[in-house]
Coordinates of C-alpha atoms in Angstrom, one line a residue:
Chain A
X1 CA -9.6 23.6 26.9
X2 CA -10.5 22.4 23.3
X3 CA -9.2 19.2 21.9
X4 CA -7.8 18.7 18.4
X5 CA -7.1 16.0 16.8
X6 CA -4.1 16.0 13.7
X7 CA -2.6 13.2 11.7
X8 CA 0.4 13.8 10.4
X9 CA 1.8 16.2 12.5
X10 CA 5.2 15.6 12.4
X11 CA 6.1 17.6 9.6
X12 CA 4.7 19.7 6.8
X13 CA 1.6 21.6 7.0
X14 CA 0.6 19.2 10.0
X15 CA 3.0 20.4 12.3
X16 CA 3.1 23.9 11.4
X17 CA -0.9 24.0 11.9
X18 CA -0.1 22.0 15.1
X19 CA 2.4 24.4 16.2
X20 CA 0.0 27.4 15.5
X21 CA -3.1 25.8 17.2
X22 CA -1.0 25.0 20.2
X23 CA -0.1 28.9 20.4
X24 CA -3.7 29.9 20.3
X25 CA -4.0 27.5 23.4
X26 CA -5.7 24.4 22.0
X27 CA -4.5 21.3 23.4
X28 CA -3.4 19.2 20.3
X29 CA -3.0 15.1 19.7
X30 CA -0.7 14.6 16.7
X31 CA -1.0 11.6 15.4
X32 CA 2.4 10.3 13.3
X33 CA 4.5 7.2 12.2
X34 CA 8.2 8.2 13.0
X35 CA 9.0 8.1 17.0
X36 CA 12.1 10.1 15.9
X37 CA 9.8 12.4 13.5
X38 CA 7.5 13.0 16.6
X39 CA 10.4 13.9 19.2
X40 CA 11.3 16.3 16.7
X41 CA 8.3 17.6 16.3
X42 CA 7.2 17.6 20.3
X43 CA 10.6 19.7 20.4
X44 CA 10.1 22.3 18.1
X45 CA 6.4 23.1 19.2
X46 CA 7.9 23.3 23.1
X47 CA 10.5 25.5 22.0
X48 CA 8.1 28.1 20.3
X49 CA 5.5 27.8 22.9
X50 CA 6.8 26.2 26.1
X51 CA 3.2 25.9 27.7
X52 CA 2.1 24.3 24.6
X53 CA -0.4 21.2 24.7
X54 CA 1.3 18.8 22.9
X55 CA 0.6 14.7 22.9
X56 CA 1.9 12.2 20.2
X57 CA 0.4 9.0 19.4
X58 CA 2.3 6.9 17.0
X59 CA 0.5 4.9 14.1
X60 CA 0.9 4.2 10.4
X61 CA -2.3 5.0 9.4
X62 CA -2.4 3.5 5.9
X63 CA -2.8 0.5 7.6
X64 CA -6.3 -0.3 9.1
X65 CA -5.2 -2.4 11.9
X66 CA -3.2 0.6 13.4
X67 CA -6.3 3.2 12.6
X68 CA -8.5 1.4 15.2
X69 CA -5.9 1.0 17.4
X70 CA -4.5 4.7 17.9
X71 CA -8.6 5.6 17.7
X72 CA -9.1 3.5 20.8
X73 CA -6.3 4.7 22.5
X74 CA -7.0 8.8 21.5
X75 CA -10.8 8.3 23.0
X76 CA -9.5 6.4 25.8
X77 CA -7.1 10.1 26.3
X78 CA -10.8 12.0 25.6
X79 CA -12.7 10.0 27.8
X80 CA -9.9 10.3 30.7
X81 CA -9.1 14.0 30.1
X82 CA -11.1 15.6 27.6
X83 CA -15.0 14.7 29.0
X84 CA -15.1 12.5 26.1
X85 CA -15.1 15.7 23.6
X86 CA -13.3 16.2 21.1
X87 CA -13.6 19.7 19.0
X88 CA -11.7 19.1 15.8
X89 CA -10.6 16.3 13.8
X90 CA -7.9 17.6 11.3
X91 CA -7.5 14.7 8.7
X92 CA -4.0 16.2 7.0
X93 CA -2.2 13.0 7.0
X94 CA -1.8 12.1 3.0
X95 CA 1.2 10.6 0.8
X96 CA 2.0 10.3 -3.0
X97 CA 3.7 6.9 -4.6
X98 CA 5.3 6.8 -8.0
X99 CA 4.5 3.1 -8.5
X100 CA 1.2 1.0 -7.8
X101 CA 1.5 0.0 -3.6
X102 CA -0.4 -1.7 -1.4
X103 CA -1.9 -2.2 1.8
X104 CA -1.9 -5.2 4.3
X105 CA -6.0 -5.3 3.3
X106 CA -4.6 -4.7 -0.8
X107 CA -5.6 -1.6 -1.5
X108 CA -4.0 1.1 -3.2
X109 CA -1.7 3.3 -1.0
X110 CA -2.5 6.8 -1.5
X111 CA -6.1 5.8 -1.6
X112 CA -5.9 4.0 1.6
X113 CA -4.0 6.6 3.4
X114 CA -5.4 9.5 2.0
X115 CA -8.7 9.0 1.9
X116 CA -9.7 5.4 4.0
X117 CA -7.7 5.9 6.5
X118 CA -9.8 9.8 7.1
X119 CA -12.8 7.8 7.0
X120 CA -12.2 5.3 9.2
X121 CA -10.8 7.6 11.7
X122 CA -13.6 9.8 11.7
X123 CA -16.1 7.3 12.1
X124 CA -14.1 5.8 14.9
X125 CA -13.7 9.2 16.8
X126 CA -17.4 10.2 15.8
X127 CA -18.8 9.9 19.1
X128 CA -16.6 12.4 21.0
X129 CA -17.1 14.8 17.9
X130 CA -20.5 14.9 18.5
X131 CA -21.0 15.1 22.4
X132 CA -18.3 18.7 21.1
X133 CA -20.2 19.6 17.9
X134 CA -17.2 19.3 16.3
X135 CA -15.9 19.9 13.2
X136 CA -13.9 17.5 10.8
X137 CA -11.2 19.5 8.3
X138 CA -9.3 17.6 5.4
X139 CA -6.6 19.3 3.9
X140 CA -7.6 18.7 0.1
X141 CA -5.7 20.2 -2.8
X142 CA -7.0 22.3 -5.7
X143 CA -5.9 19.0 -7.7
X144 CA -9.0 17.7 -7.0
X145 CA -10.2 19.7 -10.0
X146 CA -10.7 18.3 -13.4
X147 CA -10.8 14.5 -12.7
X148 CA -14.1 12.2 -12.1
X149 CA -13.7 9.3 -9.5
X150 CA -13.0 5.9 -11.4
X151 CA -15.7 4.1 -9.6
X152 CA -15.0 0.9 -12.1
X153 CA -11.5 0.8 -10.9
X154 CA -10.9 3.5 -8.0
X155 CA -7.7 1.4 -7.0
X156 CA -6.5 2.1 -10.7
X157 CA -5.3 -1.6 -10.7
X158 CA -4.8 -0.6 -14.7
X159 CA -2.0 1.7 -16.2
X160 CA -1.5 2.8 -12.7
X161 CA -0.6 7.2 -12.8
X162 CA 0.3 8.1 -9.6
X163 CA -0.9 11.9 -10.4
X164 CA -4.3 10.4 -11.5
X165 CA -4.1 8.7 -8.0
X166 CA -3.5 11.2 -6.1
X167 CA -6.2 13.7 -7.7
X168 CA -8.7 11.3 -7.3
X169 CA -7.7 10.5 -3.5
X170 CA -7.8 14.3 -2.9
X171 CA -11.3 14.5 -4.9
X172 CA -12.5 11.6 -2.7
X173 CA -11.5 14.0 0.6
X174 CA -13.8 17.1 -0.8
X175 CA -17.0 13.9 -1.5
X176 CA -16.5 12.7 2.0
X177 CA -16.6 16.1 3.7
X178 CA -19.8 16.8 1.8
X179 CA -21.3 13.8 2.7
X180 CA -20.1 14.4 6.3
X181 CA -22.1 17.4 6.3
X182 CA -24.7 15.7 4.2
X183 CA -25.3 13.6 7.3
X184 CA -24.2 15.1 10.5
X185 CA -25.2 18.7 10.0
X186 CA -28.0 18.7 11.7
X187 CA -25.9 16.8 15.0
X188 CA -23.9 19.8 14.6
X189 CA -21.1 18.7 12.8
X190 CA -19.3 20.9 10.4
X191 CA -16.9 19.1 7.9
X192 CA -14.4 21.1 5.4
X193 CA -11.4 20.9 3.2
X194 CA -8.7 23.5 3.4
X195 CA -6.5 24.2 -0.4
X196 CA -3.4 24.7 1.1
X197 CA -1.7 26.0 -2.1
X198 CA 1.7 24.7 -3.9
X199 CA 3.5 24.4 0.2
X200 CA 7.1 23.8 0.6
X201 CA 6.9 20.2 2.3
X202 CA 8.7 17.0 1.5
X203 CA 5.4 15.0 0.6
X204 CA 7.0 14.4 -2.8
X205 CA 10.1 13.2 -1.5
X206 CA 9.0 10.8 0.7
X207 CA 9.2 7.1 -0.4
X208 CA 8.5 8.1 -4.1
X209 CA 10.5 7.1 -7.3
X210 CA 13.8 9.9 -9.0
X211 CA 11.4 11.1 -11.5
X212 CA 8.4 12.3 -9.1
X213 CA 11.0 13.0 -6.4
X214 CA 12.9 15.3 -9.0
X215 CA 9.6 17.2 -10.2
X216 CA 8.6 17.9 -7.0
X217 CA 12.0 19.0 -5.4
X218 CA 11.9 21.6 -8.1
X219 CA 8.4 22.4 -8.0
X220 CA 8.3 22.6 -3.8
X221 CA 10.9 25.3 -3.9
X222 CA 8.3 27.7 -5.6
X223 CA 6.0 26.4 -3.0
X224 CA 5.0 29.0 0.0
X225 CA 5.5 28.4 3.9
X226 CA 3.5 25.6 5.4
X227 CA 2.3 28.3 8.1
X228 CA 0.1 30.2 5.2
X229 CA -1.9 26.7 4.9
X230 CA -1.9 26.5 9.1
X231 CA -3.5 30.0 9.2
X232 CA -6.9 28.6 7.3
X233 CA -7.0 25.5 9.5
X234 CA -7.0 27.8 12.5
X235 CA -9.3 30.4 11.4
X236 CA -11.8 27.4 10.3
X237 CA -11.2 26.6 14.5
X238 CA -11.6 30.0 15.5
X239 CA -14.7 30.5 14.5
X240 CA -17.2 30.2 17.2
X241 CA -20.0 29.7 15.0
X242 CA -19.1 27.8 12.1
X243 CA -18.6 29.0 8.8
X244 CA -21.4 27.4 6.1
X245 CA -19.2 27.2 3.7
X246 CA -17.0 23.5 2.2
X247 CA -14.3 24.6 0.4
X248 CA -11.5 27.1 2.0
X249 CA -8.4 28.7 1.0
X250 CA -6.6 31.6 2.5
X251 CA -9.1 32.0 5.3
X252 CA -12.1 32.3 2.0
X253 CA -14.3 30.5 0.9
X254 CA -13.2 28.6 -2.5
X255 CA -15.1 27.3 -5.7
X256 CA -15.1 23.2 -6.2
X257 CA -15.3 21.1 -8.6
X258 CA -18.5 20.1 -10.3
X259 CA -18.5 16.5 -9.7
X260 CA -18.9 17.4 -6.1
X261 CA -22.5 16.3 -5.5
X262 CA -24.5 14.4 -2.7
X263 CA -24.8 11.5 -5.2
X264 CA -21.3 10.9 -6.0
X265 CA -20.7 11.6 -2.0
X266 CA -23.3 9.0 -1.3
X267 CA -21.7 6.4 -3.9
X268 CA -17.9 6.9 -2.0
X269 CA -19.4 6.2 1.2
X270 CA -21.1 3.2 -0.2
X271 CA -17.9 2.5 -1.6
X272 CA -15.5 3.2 1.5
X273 CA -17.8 1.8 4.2
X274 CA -17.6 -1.8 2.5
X275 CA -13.9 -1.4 1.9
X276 CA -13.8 -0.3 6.0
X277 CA -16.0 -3.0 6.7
X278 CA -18.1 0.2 8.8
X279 CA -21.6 1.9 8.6
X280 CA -22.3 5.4 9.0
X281 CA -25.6 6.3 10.7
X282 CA -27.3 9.0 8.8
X283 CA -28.5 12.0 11.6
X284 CA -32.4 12.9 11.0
X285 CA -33.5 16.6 11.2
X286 CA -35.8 16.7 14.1
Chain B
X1 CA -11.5 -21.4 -10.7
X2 CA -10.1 -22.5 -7.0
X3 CA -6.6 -20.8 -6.5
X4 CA -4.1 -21.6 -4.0
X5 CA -1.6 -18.4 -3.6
X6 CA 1.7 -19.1 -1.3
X7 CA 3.3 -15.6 0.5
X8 CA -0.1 -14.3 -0.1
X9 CA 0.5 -11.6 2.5
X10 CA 3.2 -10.1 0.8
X11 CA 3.8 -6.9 -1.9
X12 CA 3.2 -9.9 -5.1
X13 CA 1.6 -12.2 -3.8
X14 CA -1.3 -9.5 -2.7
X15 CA -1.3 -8.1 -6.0
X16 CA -1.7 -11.5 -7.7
X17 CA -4.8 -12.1 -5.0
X18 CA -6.3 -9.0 -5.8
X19 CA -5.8 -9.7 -9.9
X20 CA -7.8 -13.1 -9.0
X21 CA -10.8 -11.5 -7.2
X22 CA -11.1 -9.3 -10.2
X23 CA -11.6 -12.0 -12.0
X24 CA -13.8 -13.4 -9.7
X25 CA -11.5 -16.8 -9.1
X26 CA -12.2 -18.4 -5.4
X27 CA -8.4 -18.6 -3.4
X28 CA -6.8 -20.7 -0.9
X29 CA -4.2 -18.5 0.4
X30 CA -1.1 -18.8 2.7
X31 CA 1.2 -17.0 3.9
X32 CA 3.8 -17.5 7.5
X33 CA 2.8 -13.8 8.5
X34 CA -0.8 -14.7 9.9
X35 CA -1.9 -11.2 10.6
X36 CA -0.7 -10.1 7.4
X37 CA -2.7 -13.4 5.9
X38 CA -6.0 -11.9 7.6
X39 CA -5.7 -8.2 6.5
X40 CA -5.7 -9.6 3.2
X41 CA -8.6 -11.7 3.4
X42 CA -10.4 -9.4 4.6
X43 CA -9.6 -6.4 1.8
X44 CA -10.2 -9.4 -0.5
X45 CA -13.7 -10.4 0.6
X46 CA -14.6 -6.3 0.9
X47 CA -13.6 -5.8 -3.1
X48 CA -14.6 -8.6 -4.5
X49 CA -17.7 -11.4 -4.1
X50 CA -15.5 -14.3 -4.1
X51 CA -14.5 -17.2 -1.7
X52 CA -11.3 -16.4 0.2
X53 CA -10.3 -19.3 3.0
X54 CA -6.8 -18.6 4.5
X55 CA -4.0 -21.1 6.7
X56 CA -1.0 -19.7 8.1
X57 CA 2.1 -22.4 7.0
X58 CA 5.5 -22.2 7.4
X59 CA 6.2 -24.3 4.1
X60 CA 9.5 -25.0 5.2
X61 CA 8.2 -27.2 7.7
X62 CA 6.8 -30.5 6.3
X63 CA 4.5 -30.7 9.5
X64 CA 3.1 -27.0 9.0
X65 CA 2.5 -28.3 5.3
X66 CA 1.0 -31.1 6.2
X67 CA -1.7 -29.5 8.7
X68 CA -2.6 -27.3 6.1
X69 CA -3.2 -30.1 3.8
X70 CA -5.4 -32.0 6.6
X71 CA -7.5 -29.0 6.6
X72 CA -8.1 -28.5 2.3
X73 CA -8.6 -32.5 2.4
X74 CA -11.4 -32.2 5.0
X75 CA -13.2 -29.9 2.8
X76 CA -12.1 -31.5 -0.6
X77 CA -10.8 -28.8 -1.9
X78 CA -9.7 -29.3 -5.4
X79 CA -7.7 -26.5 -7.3
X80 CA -7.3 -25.2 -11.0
X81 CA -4.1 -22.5 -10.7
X82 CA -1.2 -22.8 -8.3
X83 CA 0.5 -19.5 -8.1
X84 CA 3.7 -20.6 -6.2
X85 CA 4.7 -16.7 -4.5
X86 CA 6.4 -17.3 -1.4
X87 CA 10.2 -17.0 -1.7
X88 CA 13.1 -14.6 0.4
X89 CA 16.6 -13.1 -0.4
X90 CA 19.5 -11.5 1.9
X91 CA 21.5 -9.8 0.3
X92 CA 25.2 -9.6 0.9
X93 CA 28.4 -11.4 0.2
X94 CA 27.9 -15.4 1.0
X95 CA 31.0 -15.9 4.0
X96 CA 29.7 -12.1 5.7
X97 CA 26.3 -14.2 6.2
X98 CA 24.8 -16.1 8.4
X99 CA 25.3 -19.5 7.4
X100 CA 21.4 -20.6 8.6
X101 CA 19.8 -17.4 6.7
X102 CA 22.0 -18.9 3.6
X103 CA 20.4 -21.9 3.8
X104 CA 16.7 -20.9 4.3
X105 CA 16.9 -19.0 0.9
X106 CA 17.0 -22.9 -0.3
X107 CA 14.9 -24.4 1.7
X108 CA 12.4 -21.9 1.0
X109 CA 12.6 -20.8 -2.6
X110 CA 13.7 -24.6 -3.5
X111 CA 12.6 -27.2 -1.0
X112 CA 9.3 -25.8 0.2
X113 CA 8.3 -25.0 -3.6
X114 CA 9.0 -28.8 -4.5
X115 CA 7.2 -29.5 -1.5
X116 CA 3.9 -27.7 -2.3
X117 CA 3.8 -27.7 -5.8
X118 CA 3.6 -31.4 -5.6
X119 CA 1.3 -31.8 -2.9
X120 CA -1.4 -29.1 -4.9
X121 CA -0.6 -30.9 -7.8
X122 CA -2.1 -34.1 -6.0
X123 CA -5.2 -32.0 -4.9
X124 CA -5.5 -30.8 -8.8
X125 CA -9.3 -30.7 -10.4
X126 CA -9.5 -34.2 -11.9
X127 CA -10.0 -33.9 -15.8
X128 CA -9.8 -30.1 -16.3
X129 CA -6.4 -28.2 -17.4
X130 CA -4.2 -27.3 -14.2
X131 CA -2.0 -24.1 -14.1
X132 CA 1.1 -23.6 -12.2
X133 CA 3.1 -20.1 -11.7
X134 CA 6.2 -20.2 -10.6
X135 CA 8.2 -16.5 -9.6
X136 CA 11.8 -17.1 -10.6
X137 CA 14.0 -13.5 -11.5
X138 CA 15.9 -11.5 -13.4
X139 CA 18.5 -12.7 -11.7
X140 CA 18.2 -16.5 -12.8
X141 CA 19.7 -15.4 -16.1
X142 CA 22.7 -14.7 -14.7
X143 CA 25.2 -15.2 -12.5
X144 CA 25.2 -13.0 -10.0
X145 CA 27.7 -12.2 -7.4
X146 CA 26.8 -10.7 -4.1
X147 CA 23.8 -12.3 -4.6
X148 CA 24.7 -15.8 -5.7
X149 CA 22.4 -18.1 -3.0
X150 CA 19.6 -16.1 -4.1
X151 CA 20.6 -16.0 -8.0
X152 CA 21.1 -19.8 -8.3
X153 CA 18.0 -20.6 -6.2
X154 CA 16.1 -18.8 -9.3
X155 CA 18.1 -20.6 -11.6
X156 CA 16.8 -24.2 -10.3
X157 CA 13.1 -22.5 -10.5
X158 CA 13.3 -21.9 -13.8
X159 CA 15.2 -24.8 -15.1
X160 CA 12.7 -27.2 -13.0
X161 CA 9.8 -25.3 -14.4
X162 CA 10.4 -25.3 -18.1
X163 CA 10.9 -29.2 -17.4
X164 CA 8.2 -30.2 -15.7
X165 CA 6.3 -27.9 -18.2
X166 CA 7.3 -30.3 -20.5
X167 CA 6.7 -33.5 -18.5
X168 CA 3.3 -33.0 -17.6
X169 CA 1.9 -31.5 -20.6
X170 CA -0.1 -34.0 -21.3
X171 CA -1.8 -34.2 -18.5
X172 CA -3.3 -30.9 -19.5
X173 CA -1.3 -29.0 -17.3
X174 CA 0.6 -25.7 -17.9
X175 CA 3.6 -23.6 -16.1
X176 CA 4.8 -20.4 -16.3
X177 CA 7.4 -19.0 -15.1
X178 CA 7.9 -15.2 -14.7
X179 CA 11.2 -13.4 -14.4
X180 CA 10.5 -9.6 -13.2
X181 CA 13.3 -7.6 -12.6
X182 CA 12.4 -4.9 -9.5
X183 CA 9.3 -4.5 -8.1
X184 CA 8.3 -1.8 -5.5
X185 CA 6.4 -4.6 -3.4
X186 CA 7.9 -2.9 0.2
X187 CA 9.5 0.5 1.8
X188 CA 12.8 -2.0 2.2
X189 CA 12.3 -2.6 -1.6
X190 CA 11.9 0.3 -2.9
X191 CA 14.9 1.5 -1.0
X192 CA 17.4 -1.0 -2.8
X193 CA 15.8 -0.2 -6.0
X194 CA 16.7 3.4 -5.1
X195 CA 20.5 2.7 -4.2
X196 CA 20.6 1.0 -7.5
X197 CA 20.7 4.3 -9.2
X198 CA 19.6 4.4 -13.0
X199 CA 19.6 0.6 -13.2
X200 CA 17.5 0.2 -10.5
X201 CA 15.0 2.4 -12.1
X202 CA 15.0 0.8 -15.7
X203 CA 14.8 -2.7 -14.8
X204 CA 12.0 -2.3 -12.5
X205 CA 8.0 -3.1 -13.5
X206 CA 4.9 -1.9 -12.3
X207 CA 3.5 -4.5 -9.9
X208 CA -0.1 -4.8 -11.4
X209 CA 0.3 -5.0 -14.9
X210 CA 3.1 -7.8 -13.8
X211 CA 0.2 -9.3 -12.0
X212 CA -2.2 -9.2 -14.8
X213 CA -0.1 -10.3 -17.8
X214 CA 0.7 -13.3 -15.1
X215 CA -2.3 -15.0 -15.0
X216 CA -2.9 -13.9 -18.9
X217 CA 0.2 -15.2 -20.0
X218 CA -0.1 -18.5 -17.6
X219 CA -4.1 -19.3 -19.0
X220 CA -2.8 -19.2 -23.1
X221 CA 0.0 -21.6 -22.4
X222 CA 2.9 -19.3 -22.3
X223 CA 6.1 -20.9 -20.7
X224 CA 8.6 -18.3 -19.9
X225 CA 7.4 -14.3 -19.2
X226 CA 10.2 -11.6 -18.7
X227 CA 8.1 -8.5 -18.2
X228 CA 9.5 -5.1 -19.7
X229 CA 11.7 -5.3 -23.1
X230 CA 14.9 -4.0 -21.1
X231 CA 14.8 -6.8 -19.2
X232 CA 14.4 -9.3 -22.2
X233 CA 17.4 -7.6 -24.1
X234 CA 19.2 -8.1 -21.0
X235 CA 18.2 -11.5 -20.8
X236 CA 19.4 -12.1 -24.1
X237 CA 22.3 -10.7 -23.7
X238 CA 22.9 -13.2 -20.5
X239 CA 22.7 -16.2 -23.0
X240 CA 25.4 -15.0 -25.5
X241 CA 28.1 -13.3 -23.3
X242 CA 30.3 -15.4 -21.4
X243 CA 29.2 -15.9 -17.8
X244 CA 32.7 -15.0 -16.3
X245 CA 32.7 -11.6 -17.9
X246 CA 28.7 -10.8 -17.1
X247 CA 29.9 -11.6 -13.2
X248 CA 32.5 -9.5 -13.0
X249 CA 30.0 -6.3 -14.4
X250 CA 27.5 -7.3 -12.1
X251 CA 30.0 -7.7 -9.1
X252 CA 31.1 -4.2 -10.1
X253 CA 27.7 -2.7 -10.3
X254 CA 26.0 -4.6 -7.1
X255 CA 29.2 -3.6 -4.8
X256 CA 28.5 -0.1 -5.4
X257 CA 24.8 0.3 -5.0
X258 CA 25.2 -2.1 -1.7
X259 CA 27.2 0.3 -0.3
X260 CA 25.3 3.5 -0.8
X261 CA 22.4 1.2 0.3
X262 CA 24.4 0.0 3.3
X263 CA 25.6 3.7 4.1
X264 CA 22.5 5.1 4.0
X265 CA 21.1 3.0 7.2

């Protein structure tokens, strides 16, 4: 059976692409911070699909302490019952702050959690990825358009936007997938980002200040079903030989922004392997 | 620039470290949380190419203090900026508490203050101007119910800063003291700044421009920094109305949003 990997499965478009995967008989490791989210969780996947393949592993992933933690303990899982291999590694978890928030290490929360803490995961669980030729999905957001990465001041320590933040977090996600493939193509990796559209999630009500908690509890209600967005993280599993493409939404292949290029990819993971204190190899063609 | 930062580990105190390494200022940093001390350390010397050393203190112990001060004096440390962070509040009304909690806000926010600020002052740069930050409140500008400990704690801050500003300015040396209102520093934080309703909201400031006008502010000599004009027309306003009429509004006001905060745990 294949192993899939999801952070932030407990709700929103993580669990419903959980709950989906699970039905189409993959065995899935959520990763989440709420025990009481999880149980939840666990409880609704059962009760749609009792012979689902469901295991939680609790960590708070903004934090890099608990990122190489839960990593140790999911290969320890692979190495025990998956032959060390691990087919997908769905990088969904993601958060958006109204005010400027940090990290234990100091950096800037939705940076940290939406794009370091992908990084860092993916590097830790590289080596099962590859014995699978795996692929690694982010879920990204068309937001991602129309904004350049401050490389001067990527924590946007000044006149903090949260909006700005989180585009350039979610631009950030579409850079390292690229360089992913940049790099591990030719180890048979496959790395993408899914647009899951406007979804009807609580992202923007979680932790956030009235004014962005207001916006988005209108704007949400326009939103469509998480399980549209689950449908393109499946089909990109599905596929036995994987699709060339970087960019997906509804199951199709999706137009990015310009400023995704192998040079700006190259300066994040500069950037984000000094800030993870990590180095990625680079995978020759032979 | 050598800068010692006390409760380093936490939401300001983080902030203010990461403000330094932009600058490019070396830090002595403490904190009691030692993990938390690390972490930051270690995001610190990732960002920024400047010298971070670290020691875990519990500066309400004089002993912790002194190891602490063993280990700068083996190294002759000498330091240009003390940015005095570290400081705690519970919340609550004062006979519902716990009567050793009660006293830790003192010995913390008071006691250990005194404690390190002249110790660091001792361990100052010889010859060169010395600056000192101190984090009082809001809340020292008034009296606040529900909160008194906590108020009045920031009260002696402020008062003993804008003296010893004065005493020891011709040694060259220069304090600040900053008032914020709110700042969303933790989940617990931003929470009670939630409960708080409207209020809440328009009394709280973003946490790094707080940090940066800090150490601005604190370099050019300034002696008092309320960020945010809300909260400096509400500071004013605590100096001309009469202090029994401004407790009884904030009683009213802090009994209600503690109780939505209390019913929503």
């Amino acid at each position: 059976m294949k192993t899939i990997v999801i952070t932030g499965a407990s709700s929103g478009i993580g669990l419903e692409t959980a709950c989906t995967l699970t039905k189409k008989g993959f065995n899935v490791l959520g990763v989440a911070r709420s025990e009481a989210n999880c149980s939840r969780a666990e409880e609704k996947i059962l009760s749609e699909n009792p012979d689902a393949n469901i295991t939680f592993f609790l960590a708070d992933l903004m934090q890099q302490r608990e990122v190489h933690r839960v990593a140790e303990e999911i290969n320890k899982y692979l190495n025990e019952r998956c032959d060390g291999e691990l087919y997908a590694l769905i990088n969904n978890a993601g958060c958006v702050r109204s005010w400027y928030m940090t990290t234990e290490e100091g950096y800037e929360q939705q940076f940290a959690l939406n794009h370091l803490a992908s990084f860092l995961l993916t590097y830790k669980l590289m080596p099962a990825l590859i014995k699978a030729h795996g692929r690694v999905i982010m879920t990204g957001s068309e937001s991602h358009k129309g904004i350049k990465v401050h490389w001067d001041n990527v924590k946007l320590f000044r006149r903090y936007n949260p909006l700005t933040a989180y585009k350039q977090s979610k631009l950030c996600n579409i850079l390292f997938a690229k360089g992913l493939n940049d790099r591990y193509a030719a180890a048979g990796i496959r790395a993408y980002v899914v647009d899951p559209g406007l979804v009807n999630t609580d992202i923007g009500n979680k932790e956030t200040g009235s004014l962005v908690n207001l916006i988005w509890s209108i704007r949400k209600r326009y939103g469509v079903s998480p399980e549209i967005p689950a449908r393109t993280f499946a089909f990109l599993c599905e596929q036995e030989i994987p699709p060339e493409g970087l960019y997906y939404c509804l199951c199709k292949e999706k137009n990015y922004s310009r400023q995704v290029t192998s040079e700006n990819a190259d300066r994040l993971f500069e950037l984000s392997e000094r800030l993870c204190d990590i180095h990625y190899g680079r995978v020759q063609m032979i | 620039m050598n800068v010692m930062i006390t409760g380093a580990a936490g939401g300001l105190g983080r902030a203010l470290a990461n403000e330094c390494g932009r600058r490019g200022y070396n830090m002595f940093l403490t904190d009691i949380n030692e993990e938390g001390l690390l972490c930051i350390k270690r995001g610190l010397e990732r960002q920024y190419d400047v010298v971070v050393a670290a020691a875990a203190c519990d500066l309400t112990n004089p002993e912790s203090v002194d190891k602490m001060l063993d280990v700068i004096d083996k190294y002759g440390i000498r330091f240009d900026m003390l940015l005095n962070i570290a400081g705690l509040d519970f919340e609550g009304g004062f006979i519902e508490r716990d009567r050793e909690k009660l006293v830790k806000i003192v010995s913390l926010n008071n006691a250990a203050t005194l404690r390190i600020t002249h110790a660091i002052l001792k361990r100052r740069r010889p010859g060169k101007p010395f600056t000192i930050v101190f984090v009082s409140s809001l809340a020292s500008m008034f009296p606040m119910p529900l909160k008194a400990t906590y108020a009045a704690s920031k009260r002696f801050l402020l008062d003993f800063a804008v003296s010893l500003r004065q005493e020891l300015k011709r040694e060259n040396v220069n304090i600040l003291t900053l008032c914020p209102g709110g700042m969303v520093t933790t989940r617990e934080t931003l929470c009670s700044i939630k409960a708080q309703g409207f209020w809440g909201n328009v009394t709280t400031n973003p946490l790094e421009s707080v940090a940066r006008n800090t150490i601005d502010r604190a370099l050019s000599g300034k002696c008092i920094y309320v960020p945010g004009i809300l909260n400096r027309v509400l500071s004013f306003l605590g100096k001309i109305i009469p202090r029994s009429w401004i407790a009884a509004v904030i009683y009213w006001r802090w009994n209600n949003a503690q109780s939505k905060w209390l019913n929503n745990h």
